mmCIF file of C-alpha atoms and ligand atoms in Angstrom:
data_model
loop_
_atom_site.group_PDB
_atom_site.id
_atom_site.type_symbol
_atom_site.label_atom_id
_atom_site.label_comp_id
_atom_site.label_asym_id
_atom_site.label_seq_id
_atom_site.Cartn_x
_atom_site.Cartn_y
_atom_site.Cartn_z
ATOM 1 C CA UNK A 81 74.423 -173.059 -94.303
ATOM 2 C CA UNK A 82 78.277 -172.239 -95.004
ATOM 3 C CA UNK A 83 80.138 -174.855 -96.072
ATOM 4 C CA UNK A 84 84.050 -174.672 -96.301
ATOM 5 C CA UNK A 85 86.237 -173.342 -98.129
ATOM 6 C CA UNK A 86 89.023 -175.445 -99.494
ATOM 7 C CA UNK A 87 92.074 -175.092 -97.554
ATOM 8 C CA UNK A 88 94.224 -174.841 -100.435
ATOM 9 C CA UNK A 89 91.562 -170.794 -101.101
ATOM 10 C CA UNK A 90 91.725 -170.416 -97.320
ATOM 11 C CA UNK A 91 95.252 -170.203 -97.036
ATOM 12 C CA UNK A 92 95.062 -167.091 -99.525
ATOM 13 C CA UNK A 93 94.884 -164.029 -97.976
ATOM 14 C CA UNK A 94 91.820 -161.874 -98.840
ATOM 15 C CA UNK A 95 92.037 -160.021 -102.476
ATOM 16 C CA UNK A 96 93.466 -156.320 -101.975
ATOM 17 C CA UNK A 97 91.274 -154.346 -103.932
ATOM 18 C CA UNK A 98 87.975 -156.726 -102.623
ATOM 19 C CA UNK A 99 89.342 -154.909 -99.038
ATOM 20 C CA UNK A 100 89.481 -151.493 -100.525
ATOM 21 C CA UNK A 101 86.430 -151.484 -101.883
ATOM 22 C CA UNK A 102 84.653 -152.789 -98.685
ATOM 23 C CA UNK A 103 86.355 -149.675 -96.557
ATOM 24 C CA UNK A 104 84.835 -147.243 -99.135
ATOM 25 C CA UNK A 105 81.413 -148.767 -99.009
ATOM 26 C CA UNK A 106 81.436 -148.209 -95.441
ATOM 27 C CA UNK A 107 82.543 -144.935 -95.426
ATOM 28 C CA UNK A 108 79.872 -143.972 -98.318
ATOM 29 C CA UNK A 109 77.685 -145.595 -96.150
ATOM 30 C CA UNK A 110 78.056 -143.008 -93.365
ATOM 31 C CA UNK A 111 77.698 -140.389 -96.238
ATOM 32 C CA UNK A 112 81.693 -139.870 -97.018
ATOM 33 C CA UNK A 113 82.425 -139.409 -100.620
ATOM 34 C CA UNK A 114 85.297 -141.191 -101.158
ATOM 35 C CA UNK A 115 87.406 -140.575 -104.004
ATOM 36 C CA UNK A 116 89.677 -143.356 -104.913
ATOM 37 C CA UNK A 117 92.435 -142.916 -106.117
ATOM 38 C CA UNK A 118 93.639 -146.891 -105.322
ATOM 39 C CA UNK A 119 92.511 -149.435 -108.810
ATOM 40 C CA UNK A 120 94.404 -149.513 -111.447
ATOM 41 C CA UNK A 121 90.995 -149.242 -114.540
ATOM 42 C CA UNK A 122 90.883 -146.417 -116.770
ATOM 43 C CA UNK A 123 88.178 -144.285 -116.684
ATOM 44 C CA UNK A 124 88.170 -143.381 -120.294
ATOM 45 C CA UNK A 125 86.388 -145.483 -122.709
ATOM 46 C CA UNK A 126 86.875 -148.138 -125.035
ATOM 47 C CA UNK A 127 87.899 -145.831 -128.217
ATOM 48 C CA UNK A 128 84.419 -145.871 -130.166
ATOM 49 C CA UNK A 129 86.007 -147.842 -133.905
ATOM 50 C CA UNK A 130 86.184 -151.007 -131.341
ATOM 51 C CA UNK A 131 83.320 -151.224 -129.574
ATOM 52 C CA UNK A 132 81.510 -150.860 -133.188
ATOM 53 C CA UNK A 133 83.568 -153.473 -134.450
ATOM 54 C CA UNK A 134 81.835 -155.753 -131.553
ATOM 55 C CA UNK A 135 78.443 -155.004 -132.479
ATOM 56 C CA UNK A 136 79.180 -155.539 -136.336
ATOM 57 C CA UNK A 137 80.603 -158.475 -135.072
ATOM 58 C CA UNK A 138 78.009 -158.839 -132.398
ATOM 59 C CA UNK A 139 75.192 -160.036 -135.380
ATOM 60 C CA UNK A 140 76.531 -162.479 -137.339
ATOM 61 C CA UNK A 141 75.644 -165.435 -136.258
ATOM 62 C CA UNK A 142 79.031 -166.988 -137.165
ATOM 63 C CA UNK A 143 80.166 -166.098 -134.422
ATOM 64 C CA UNK A 144 77.604 -167.356 -131.877
ATOM 65 C CA UNK A 145 79.464 -170.629 -131.627
ATOM 66 C CA UNK A 146 82.301 -171.940 -129.203
ATOM 67 C CA UNK A 147 85.443 -170.535 -129.486
ATOM 68 C CA UNK A 148 88.671 -172.248 -130.266
ATOM 69 C CA UNK A 149 90.342 -172.855 -126.979
ATOM 70 C CA UNK A 150 93.290 -171.080 -128.789
ATOM 71 C CA UNK A 151 92.580 -168.511 -130.374
ATOM 72 C CA UNK A 152 90.648 -166.635 -133.252
ATOM 73 C CA UNK A 153 92.865 -166.518 -136.364
ATOM 74 C CA UNK A 154 92.088 -163.188 -137.343
ATOM 75 C CA UNK A 155 93.084 -162.157 -133.391
ATOM 76 C CA UNK A 156 96.596 -164.119 -133.702
ATOM 77 C CA UNK A 157 97.325 -162.616 -137.102
ATOM 78 C CA UNK A 158 96.882 -158.685 -135.840
ATOM 79 C CA UNK A 159 98.650 -159.817 -132.615
ATOM 80 C CA UNK A 160 101.348 -160.930 -134.709
ATOM 81 C CA UNK A 161 101.297 -157.591 -136.890
ATOM 82 C CA UNK A 162 101.110 -155.457 -133.839
ATOM 83 C CA UNK A 163 104.645 -156.968 -132.427
ATOM 84 C CA UNK A 164 106.042 -156.945 -136.005
ATOM 85 C CA UNK A 165 105.459 -152.789 -136.279
ATOM 86 C CA UNK A 166 105.361 -151.861 -132.546
ATOM 87 C CA UNK A 167 108.042 -153.804 -131.585
ATOM 88 C CA UNK A 168 109.712 -155.137 -134.374
ATOM 89 C CA UNK A 169 110.115 -158.923 -133.821
ATOM 90 C CA UNK A 170 108.725 -161.837 -136.384
ATOM 91 C CA UNK A 171 105.651 -163.341 -134.596
ATOM 92 C CA UNK A 172 104.543 -166.940 -136.750
ATOM 93 C CA UNK A 173 100.768 -166.269 -135.889
ATOM 94 C CA UNK A 174 99.890 -170.121 -136.019
ATOM 95 C CA UNK A 175 102.261 -171.242 -132.837
ATOM 96 C CA UNK A 176 103.048 -168.441 -131.235
ATOM 97 C CA UNK A 177 99.488 -167.004 -130.129
ATOM 98 C CA UNK A 178 98.239 -167.658 -127.460
ATOM 99 C CA UNK A 179 94.235 -165.230 -126.292
ATOM 100 C CA UNK A 180 93.915 -165.373 -122.867
ATOM 101 C CA UNK A 181 91.527 -164.153 -121.178
ATOM 102 C CA UNK A 182 92.897 -161.163 -120.269
ATOM 103 C CA UNK A 183 96.834 -161.670 -118.790
ATOM 104 C CA UNK A 184 95.361 -161.796 -114.933
ATOM 105 C CA UNK A 185 93.946 -165.714 -115.886
ATOM 106 C CA UNK A 186 96.771 -166.744 -118.254
ATOM 107 C CA UNK A 187 99.414 -165.774 -115.275
ATOM 108 C CA UNK A 188 97.530 -167.783 -112.844
ATOM 109 C CA UNK A 189 96.692 -170.796 -115.529
ATOM 110 C CA UNK A 190 100.343 -171.061 -116.452
ATOM 111 C CA UNK A 191 100.874 -171.870 -112.410
ATOM 112 C CA UNK A 192 99.013 -174.526 -112.761
ATOM 113 C CA UNK A 193 100.045 -175.754 -116.466
ATOM 114 C CA UNK A 194 103.930 -175.834 -115.272
ATOM 115 C CA UNK A 195 104.059 -175.533 -111.337
ATOM 116 C CA UNK A 196 104.202 -179.025 -108.806
ATOM 117 C CA UNK A 197 103.736 -179.194 -105.117
ATOM 118 C CA UNK A 198 107.177 -177.663 -104.161
ATOM 119 C CA UNK A 199 108.476 -176.391 -106.693
ATOM 120 C CA UNK A 200 109.835 -173.241 -106.426
ATOM 121 C CA UNK A 201 108.302 -169.711 -109.007
ATOM 122 C CA UNK A 202 111.140 -166.527 -107.886
ATOM 123 C CA UNK A 203 108.601 -163.318 -108.254
ATOM 124 C CA UNK A 204 109.099 -159.971 -107.616
ATOM 125 C CA UNK A 205 108.288 -158.036 -104.840
ATOM 126 C CA UNK A 206 106.107 -155.462 -104.910
ATOM 127 C CA UNK A 207 104.763 -157.158 -107.431
ATOM 128 C CA UNK A 208 100.591 -157.572 -108.595
ATOM 129 C CA UNK A 209 99.527 -160.015 -106.200
ATOM 130 C CA UNK A 210 98.568 -163.194 -109.335
ATOM 131 C CA UNK A 211 102.015 -164.150 -109.610
ATOM 132 C CA UNK A 212 102.503 -164.507 -105.815
ATOM 133 C CA UNK A 213 98.400 -166.716 -105.261
ATOM 134 C CA UNK A 214 98.717 -168.131 -108.821
ATOM 135 C CA UNK A 215 102.247 -170.155 -107.386
ATOM 136 C CA UNK A 216 100.531 -170.864 -103.935
ATOM 137 C CA UNK A 217 97.209 -172.155 -105.816
ATOM 138 C CA UNK A 218 99.105 -175.002 -107.340
ATOM 139 C CA UNK A 219 101.062 -175.208 -104.168
ATOM 140 C CA UNK A 220 104.312 -173.917 -105.430
ATOM 141 C CA UNK A 221 106.570 -171.734 -103.184
ATOM 142 C CA UNK A 222 107.812 -168.415 -104.162
ATOM 143 C CA UNK A 223 111.114 -166.867 -103.206
ATOM 144 C CA UNK A 224 111.040 -163.029 -103.356
ATOM 145 C CA UNK A 225 113.427 -160.870 -105.546
ATOM 146 C CA UNK A 226 112.985 -157.165 -104.037
ATOM 147 C CA UNK A 227 112.820 -154.553 -106.419
ATOM 148 C CA UNK A 228 114.534 -151.228 -104.307
ATOM 149 C CA UNK A 229 114.625 -147.524 -104.612
ATOM 150 C CA UNK A 230 118.378 -148.028 -105.541
ATOM 151 C CA UNK A 231 118.334 -150.185 -107.594
ATOM 152 C CA UNK A 232 116.007 -147.998 -110.021
ATOM 153 C CA UNK A 233 112.865 -151.071 -108.810
ATOM 154 C CA UNK A 234 115.060 -153.721 -110.256
ATOM 155 C CA UNK A 235 115.416 -157.007 -110.227
ATOM 156 C CA UNK A 236 119.494 -157.486 -109.235
ATOM 157 C CA UNK A 237 119.779 -160.991 -110.391
ATOM 158 C CA UNK A 238 123.756 -160.760 -108.365
ATOM 159 C CA UNK A 239 121.634 -161.177 -105.645
ATOM 160 C CA UNK A 240 119.092 -164.246 -105.742
ATOM 161 C CA UNK A 241 120.164 -166.569 -104.391
ATOM 162 C CA UNK A 242 121.916 -169.220 -105.994
ATOM 163 C CA UNK A 243 120.868 -173.198 -104.621
ATOM 164 C CA UNK A 244 117.392 -171.122 -104.752
ATOM 165 C CA UNK A 245 118.313 -169.983 -109.011
ATOM 166 C CA UNK A 246 119.359 -174.159 -109.516
ATOM 167 C CA UNK A 247 116.260 -175.263 -108.272
ATOM 168 C CA UNK A 248 113.804 -172.854 -109.633
ATOM 169 C CA UNK A 249 111.097 -173.200 -112.403
ATOM 170 C CA UNK A 250 109.137 -170.216 -112.975
ATOM 171 C CA UNK A 251 110.222 -166.051 -113.107
ATOM 172 C CA UNK A 252 107.547 -163.967 -113.178
ATOM 173 C CA UNK A 253 109.066 -160.210 -114.559
ATOM 174 C CA UNK A 254 106.764 -156.717 -115.022
ATOM 175 C CA UNK A 255 108.611 -154.030 -116.511
ATOM 176 C CA UNK A 256 107.034 -150.829 -117.256
ATOM 177 C CA UNK A 257 105.949 -152.329 -113.353
ATOM 178 C CA UNK A 258 102.730 -151.765 -111.021
ATOM 179 C CA UNK A 259 103.509 -150.790 -108.911
ATOM 180 C CA UNK A 260 106.949 -149.319 -108.482
ATOM 181 C CA UNK A 261 106.106 -147.121 -112.691
ATOM 182 C CA UNK A 262 110.048 -149.305 -112.660
ATOM 183 C CA UNK A 263 110.922 -149.585 -116.909
ATOM 184 C CA UNK A 264 114.062 -151.739 -117.108
ATOM 185 C CA UNK A 265 115.784 -151.395 -120.791
ATOM 186 C CA UNK A 266 116.688 -153.839 -123.545
ATOM 187 C CA UNK A 267 120.485 -154.273 -121.989
ATOM 188 C CA UNK A 268 118.515 -155.461 -118.688
ATOM 189 C CA UNK A 269 116.173 -158.337 -120.447
ATOM 190 C CA UNK A 270 119.475 -159.563 -122.333
ATOM 191 C CA UNK A 271 121.205 -160.094 -118.599
ATOM 192 C CA UNK A 272 117.824 -161.788 -117.222
ATOM 193 C CA UNK A 273 118.000 -163.908 -120.732
ATOM 194 C CA UNK A 274 121.614 -165.173 -119.602
ATOM 195 C CA UNK A 275 120.340 -165.629 -116.248
ATOM 196 C CA UNK A 276 117.140 -167.828 -117.450
ATOM 197 C CA UNK A 277 119.095 -169.989 -119.930
ATOM 198 C CA UNK A 278 121.910 -170.148 -117.468
ATOM 199 C CA UNK A 279 119.898 -172.022 -114.160
ATOM 200 C CA UNK A 280 116.579 -173.492 -116.920
ATOM 201 C CA UNK A 281 114.040 -171.499 -115.958
ATOM 202 C CA UNK A 282 110.882 -169.867 -117.789
ATOM 203 C CA UNK A 283 110.367 -166.692 -118.488
ATOM 204 C CA UNK A 284 107.235 -165.092 -118.450
ATOM 205 C CA UNK A 285 106.956 -161.691 -118.903
ATOM 206 C CA UNK A 286 103.791 -159.543 -118.133
ATOM 207 C CA UNK A 287 103.313 -156.752 -120.698
ATOM 208 C CA UNK A 288 100.222 -155.062 -119.285
ATOM 209 C CA UNK A 289 101.839 -151.597 -119.647
ATOM 210 C CA UNK A 290 104.317 -151.735 -122.233
ATOM 211 C CA UNK A 291 102.447 -148.699 -124.207
ATOM 212 C CA UNK A 292 101.714 -146.252 -121.489
ATOM 213 C CA UNK A 293 104.052 -143.798 -122.024
ATOM 214 C CA UNK A 294 104.777 -139.809 -121.916
ATOM 215 C CA UNK A 295 106.055 -139.488 -125.271
ATOM 216 C CA UNK A 296 109.129 -141.293 -127.661
ATOM 217 C CA UNK A 297 111.946 -140.699 -125.088
ATOM 218 C CA UNK A 298 110.408 -143.304 -122.906
ATOM 219 C CA UNK A 299 108.789 -146.260 -125.348
ATOM 220 C CA UNK A 300 109.333 -149.726 -123.422
ATOM 221 C CA UNK A 301 110.960 -151.648 -125.017
ATOM 222 C CA UNK A 302 109.430 -155.488 -125.233
ATOM 223 C CA UNK A 303 111.373 -158.802 -123.125
ATOM 224 C CA UNK A 304 110.980 -160.564 -126.891
ATOM 225 C CA UNK A 305 113.783 -157.773 -127.844
ATOM 226 C CA UNK A 306 115.777 -159.617 -126.024
ATOM 227 C CA UNK A 307 118.634 -161.988 -128.396
ATOM 228 C CA UNK A 308 116.968 -166.112 -127.229
ATOM 229 C CA UNK A 309 113.961 -164.648 -125.157
ATOM 230 C CA UNK A 310 112.206 -167.290 -127.440
ATOM 231 C CA UNK A 311 113.880 -169.510 -126.053
ATOM 232 C CA UNK A 312 113.123 -169.601 -122.476
ATOM 233 C CA UNK A 313 109.256 -167.584 -122.059
ATOM 234 C CA UNK A 314 106.574 -165.889 -123.090
ATOM 235 C CA UNK A 315 105.182 -162.968 -122.882
ATOM 236 C CA UNK A 316 101.456 -161.595 -121.827
ATOM 237 C CA UNK A 317 100.490 -158.114 -123.842
ATOM 238 C CA UNK A 318 97.288 -157.219 -121.822
ATOM 239 C CA UNK A 319 95.193 -154.840 -124.424
ATOM 240 C CA UNK A 320 92.975 -153.764 -120.770
ATOM 241 C CA UNK A 321 95.233 -150.642 -120.120
ATOM 242 C CA UNK A 322 96.351 -149.667 -123.144
ATOM 243 C CA UNK A 323 93.154 -149.826 -125.323
ATOM 244 C CA UNK A 324 91.209 -148.135 -121.835
ATOM 245 C CA UNK A 325 89.441 -152.562 -122.422
ATOM 246 C CA UNK A 326 89.617 -153.793 -118.793
ATOM 247 C CA UNK A 327 85.591 -154.877 -119.042
ATOM 248 C CA UNK A 328 85.990 -156.687 -122.863
ATOM 249 C CA UNK A 329 88.644 -159.693 -121.063
ATOM 250 C CA UNK A 330 91.124 -160.120 -123.585
ATOM 251 C CA UNK A 331 95.448 -160.215 -124.177
ATOM 252 C CA UNK A 332 97.467 -162.581 -125.419
ATOM 253 C CA UNK A 333 100.499 -163.946 -124.938
ATOM 254 C CA UNK A 334 103.567 -164.921 -127.741
ATOM 255 C CA UNK A 335 106.973 -166.476 -127.563
ATOM 256 C CA UNK A 336 107.990 -170.127 -126.315
ATOM 257 C CA UNK A 337 105.981 -171.903 -128.933
ATOM 258 C CA UNK A 338 105.989 -175.414 -126.698
ATOM 259 C CA UNK A 339 105.151 -172.835 -123.551
ATOM 260 C CA UNK A 340 102.518 -171.604 -125.119
ATOM 261 C CA UNK A 341 101.204 -174.665 -126.566
ATOM 262 C CA UNK A 342 100.729 -176.323 -122.805
ATOM 263 C CA UNK A 343 99.245 -173.332 -121.068
ATOM 264 C CA UNK A 344 96.837 -173.616 -124.446
ATOM 265 C CA UNK A 345 96.495 -177.431 -123.867
ATOM 266 C CA UNK A 346 95.605 -176.651 -119.685
ATOM 267 C CA UNK A 347 93.609 -174.221 -120.922
ATOM 268 C CA UNK A 348 91.681 -176.463 -123.203
ATOM 269 C CA UNK A 349 90.308 -178.381 -120.693
ATOM 270 C CA UNK A 350 88.819 -175.448 -117.942
ATOM 271 C CA UNK A 351 87.910 -172.647 -120.250
ATOM 272 C CA UNK A 352 86.320 -172.347 -124.496
ATOM 273 C CA UNK A 353 87.965 -169.699 -125.353
ATOM 274 C CA UNK A 354 87.160 -166.128 -126.101
ATOM 275 C CA UNK A 355 84.201 -164.329 -128.044
ATOM 276 C CA UNK A 356 85.092 -164.582 -131.314
ATOM 277 C CA UNK A 357 83.143 -161.212 -131.574
ATOM 278 C CA UNK A 358 85.531 -159.964 -129.051
ATOM 279 C CA UNK A 359 88.585 -161.141 -130.632
ATOM 280 C CA UNK A 360 88.292 -158.945 -134.024
ATOM 281 C CA UNK A 361 87.346 -156.146 -132.199
ATOM 282 C CA UNK A 362 90.498 -156.708 -130.278
ATOM 283 C CA UNK A 363 92.172 -157.581 -133.322
ATOM 284 C CA UNK A 364 90.830 -153.985 -134.999
ATOM 285 C CA UNK A 365 92.265 -151.896 -131.611
ATOM 286 C CA UNK A 366 95.704 -153.471 -132.067
ATOM 287 C CA UNK A 367 95.480 -153.042 -135.902
ATOM 288 C CA UNK A 368 94.639 -148.374 -134.920
ATOM 289 C CA UNK A 369 97.110 -148.887 -131.951
ATOM 290 C CA UNK A 370 99.111 -145.775 -132.865
ATOM 291 C CA UNK A 371 96.212 -143.607 -132.756
ATOM 292 C CA UNK A 372 94.159 -145.052 -129.709
ATOM 293 C CA UNK A 373 97.711 -145.317 -128.150
ATOM 294 C CA UNK A 374 98.217 -141.645 -128.111
ATOM 295 C CA UNK A 375 94.839 -140.475 -126.867
ATOM 296 C CA UNK A 376 95.409 -141.886 -123.992
ATOM 297 C CA UNK A 377 99.234 -141.483 -123.652
ATOM 298 C CA UNK A 378 98.107 -137.404 -123.479
ATOM 299 C CA UNK A 379 95.335 -137.530 -120.765
ATOM 300 C CA UNK A 380 98.255 -139.529 -118.639
ATOM 301 C CA UNK A 381 100.689 -136.846 -119.249
ATOM 302 C CA UNK A 382 98.217 -134.369 -117.705
ATOM 303 C CA UNK A 383 97.156 -136.129 -114.557
ATOM 304 C CA UNK A 384 100.798 -137.568 -114.471
ATOM 305 C CA UNK A 385 102.114 -133.154 -113.957
ATOM 306 C CA UNK A 386 99.201 -132.465 -111.701
ATOM 307 C CA UNK A 387 100.304 -134.546 -109.325
ATOM 308 C CA UNK A 388 103.786 -135.087 -109.509
ATOM 309 C CA UNK A 389 102.649 -130.971 -108.970
ATOM 310 C CA UNK A 390 101.192 -131.435 -105.987
ATOM 311 C CA UNK A 391 103.613 -133.968 -104.290
ATOM 312 C CA UNK A 392 106.247 -131.112 -105.040
ATOM 313 C CA UNK A 393 104.173 -128.287 -103.428
ATOM 314 C CA UNK A 394 103.927 -130.658 -99.993
ATOM 315 C CA UNK A 395 106.989 -132.760 -100.758
ATOM 316 C CA UNK A 396 106.302 -135.951 -100.044
ATOM 317 C CA UNK A 397 108.795 -137.745 -102.560
ATOM 318 C CA UNK A 398 108.459 -140.311 -105.344
ATOM 319 C CA UNK A 399 109.577 -142.473 -108.005
ATOM 320 C CA UNK A 400 110.056 -140.005 -111.087
ATOM 321 C CA UNK A 401 108.420 -142.279 -114.269
ATOM 322 C CA UNK A 402 107.292 -141.778 -117.507
ATOM 323 C CA UNK A 403 105.566 -144.745 -117.987
ATOM 324 C CA UNK A 404 102.071 -146.475 -116.605
ATOM 325 C CA UNK A 405 99.100 -144.924 -115.017
ATOM 326 C CA UNK A 406 100.542 -144.929 -111.273
ATOM 327 C CA UNK A 407 103.211 -142.815 -109.265
ATOM 328 C CA UNK A 408 104.596 -144.780 -106.445
ATOM 329 C CA UNK A 409 105.413 -142.175 -103.453
ATOM 330 C CA UNK A 410 107.003 -142.343 -100.224
ATOM 331 C CA UNK A 411 105.158 -142.515 -96.362
ATOM 332 C CA UNK A 412 106.366 -139.573 -94.705
ATOM 333 C CA UNK A 413 108.889 -140.772 -92.075
ATOM 334 C CA UNK A 414 106.773 -141.612 -89.260
ATOM 335 C CA UNK A 415 103.910 -142.942 -90.786
ATOM 336 C CA UNK A 416 103.697 -146.431 -92.211
ATOM 337 C CA UNK A 417 102.157 -147.809 -95.801
ATOM 338 C CA UNK A 418 99.234 -148.395 -94.062
ATOM 339 C CA UNK A 419 98.929 -145.776 -90.659
ATOM 340 C CA UNK A 420 99.502 -143.322 -94.115
ATOM 341 C CA UNK A 421 96.617 -144.581 -96.341
ATOM 342 C CA UNK A 422 94.055 -144.543 -93.180
ATOM 343 C CA UNK A 423 95.384 -140.573 -92.432
ATOM 344 C CA UNK A 424 94.378 -139.981 -96.219
ATOM 345 C CA UNK A 425 91.202 -141.603 -96.039
ATOM 346 C CA UNK A 426 90.416 -140.426 -92.380
ATOM 347 C CA UNK A 427 90.724 -136.634 -93.261
ATOM 348 C CA UNK A 428 90.684 -136.543 -97.048
ATOM 349 C CA UNK A 429 87.756 -139.306 -97.924
ATOM 350 C CA UNK A 430 91.034 -140.022 -100.675
ATOM 351 C CA UNK A 431 91.861 -143.827 -100.970
ATOM 352 C CA UNK A 432 95.763 -144.612 -102.149
ATOM 353 C CA UNK A 433 96.796 -147.901 -102.368
ATOM 354 C CA UNK A 434 99.176 -148.929 -99.091
ATOM 355 C CA UNK A 435 102.534 -150.433 -100.637
ATOM 356 C CA UNK A 436 103.123 -152.795 -98.260
ATOM 357 C CA UNK A 437 100.003 -154.764 -100.252
ATOM 358 C CA UNK A 438 101.942 -155.811 -102.585
ATOM 359 C CA UNK A 439 104.464 -157.724 -101.046
ATOM 360 C CA UNK A 440 107.187 -156.625 -98.120
ATOM 361 C CA UNK A 441 109.453 -154.575 -100.382
ATOM 362 C CA UNK A 442 106.536 -152.339 -100.610
ATOM 363 C CA UNK A 443 106.462 -150.908 -97.051
ATOM 364 C CA UNK A 444 106.803 -147.532 -96.916
ATOM 365 C CA UNK A 445 104.898 -146.483 -100.529
ATOM 366 C CA UNK A 446 101.767 -145.939 -101.582
ATOM 367 C CA UNK A 447 100.416 -145.550 -104.682
ATOM 368 C CA UNK A 448 98.284 -143.047 -106.505
ATOM 369 C CA UNK A 449 96.562 -144.152 -109.458
ATOM 370 C CA UNK A 450 95.721 -142.244 -112.857
ATOM 371 C CA UNK A 451 92.141 -143.029 -113.938
ATOM 372 C CA UNK A 452 90.155 -140.613 -112.784
ATOM 373 C CA UNK A 453 88.737 -138.304 -114.657
ATOM 374 C CA UNK A 454 90.569 -134.754 -114.385
ATOM 375 C CA UNK A 455 88.194 -132.733 -112.250
ATOM 376 C CA UNK A 456 88.031 -135.489 -109.550
ATOM 377 C CA UNK A 457 91.699 -136.136 -109.703
ATOM 378 C CA UNK A 458 92.303 -132.117 -108.499
ATOM 379 C CA UNK A 459 89.732 -133.056 -105.981
ATOM 380 C CA UNK A 460 91.679 -135.241 -104.278
ATOM 381 C CA UNK A 461 94.940 -133.475 -104.567
ATOM 382 C CA UNK A 462 93.023 -130.469 -103.257
ATOM 383 C CA UNK A 463 91.532 -132.304 -100.618
ATOM 384 C CA UNK A 464 95.383 -134.308 -99.705
ATOM 385 C CA UNK A 465 96.542 -131.328 -99.898
ATOM 386 C CA UNK A 466 94.797 -129.270 -96.399
ATOM 387 C CA UNK A 467 95.807 -132.277 -94.978
ATOM 388 C CA UNK A 468 99.636 -131.237 -95.045
HETATM 389 C C1 PLP B 281 95.863 -154.865 -115.331
HETATM 390 C C2 PLP B 281 96.952 -155.332 -114.952
HETATM 391 C C3 PLP B 281 97.277 -156.444 -115.327
HETATM 392 C C4 PLP B 281 96.043 -157.479 -115.752
HETATM 393 O O1 PLP B 281 95.605 -157.803 -116.999
HETATM 394 P P1 PLP B 281 94.432 -158.379 -117.959
HETATM 395 O O2 PLP B 281 94.248 -159.005 -119.574
HETATM 396 O O3 PLP B 281 93.406 -157.165 -117.523
HETATM 397 O O4 PLP B 281 93.885 -159.258 -116.638
HETATM 398 C C5 PLP B 281 97.763 -157.932 -115.478
HETATM 399 N N1 PLP B 281 99.664 -156.735 -114.738
HETATM 400 C C6 PLP B 281 99.489 -156.036 -113.966
HETATM 401 C C7 PLP B 281 100.686 -156.201 -113.776
HETATM 402 C C8 PLP B 281 98.494 -155.685 -114.253
HETATM 403 O O5 PLP B 281 98.674 -153.940 -113.627
#
């Protein structure tokens, strides 16, 4: 029997990556060796000491019972120490940290925590799909804040309709950003806090790529470095990309204690916390972050240079960013994002993500992900070269 999905679920477009997976599978069934530069999921393994810590803690029967929905104390202390060392920000581990099942979960559930049907949420475009979809699930409406090349893919606060700003309840922000790879500076975050304070808007900053940078010169700041930021918002810090832990499902939110307490209240009704052994291992990751982050950044740097070299050679323009695991490339004239992605798939058996999948302002671009081993990456680049 086939049962009807809820109207809410039916209104959601298919998840982008699920669709890409289907296309790849079809090609593979036809016997093609497809290389995907489409998905942002590190190929590098989680560092051994973190895995060892998990194994040790998994054997401890104290950890076999329900964890707290609000997070393990040892993990919250590690998160607080990490924010002090990494960003020089003081965080109260009791009131200003909340453990999450990954930032995706937190971003989706923040909508259920605060958004009523009809409420307006400001969302960057192009951006990570969960900002919009989470809002839609909760019955809210989204207002696009275009990220354009002319403005270095930063939100232009002056362009936000004042009547919309007055009504808006929440804003999603993401720097270093997916898919554009753009970063912002402290002035931008200060401007964001001023805007949010003036219009009484909650800020949710998604810091999923804060520790992926080519060298110290490009080390990003945190939203919480901005003055009075804790008054208006929270930041999601994910361990997924910086520590190659996407499969572990652990991250945390820091900042405004009242927002976190409400999100925790919501979560305590729908989930039962992250396995304590995982939180102990995640704490060990944060405690030694310098070592792990440096190792990753060397690898991504090498791959980034390789891709830049090829793009220069074949004459494709791209946004030169030293952050994130992505390269945001312009499609050549006469192509749309989708038609160019399709061309690469047909002619080179290489998958890239069409920019319009992240919103209408992503049209004219495609995204290359650096999460594939060097050998495969070179093979993919070679194939792309032959299309030109
Ligand atoms: C990958 C990604 C996430 C997901 O983080 P998890 O902690 O694995 O849920 C969140 N935001 C952005 C922008 C991402 O690219």
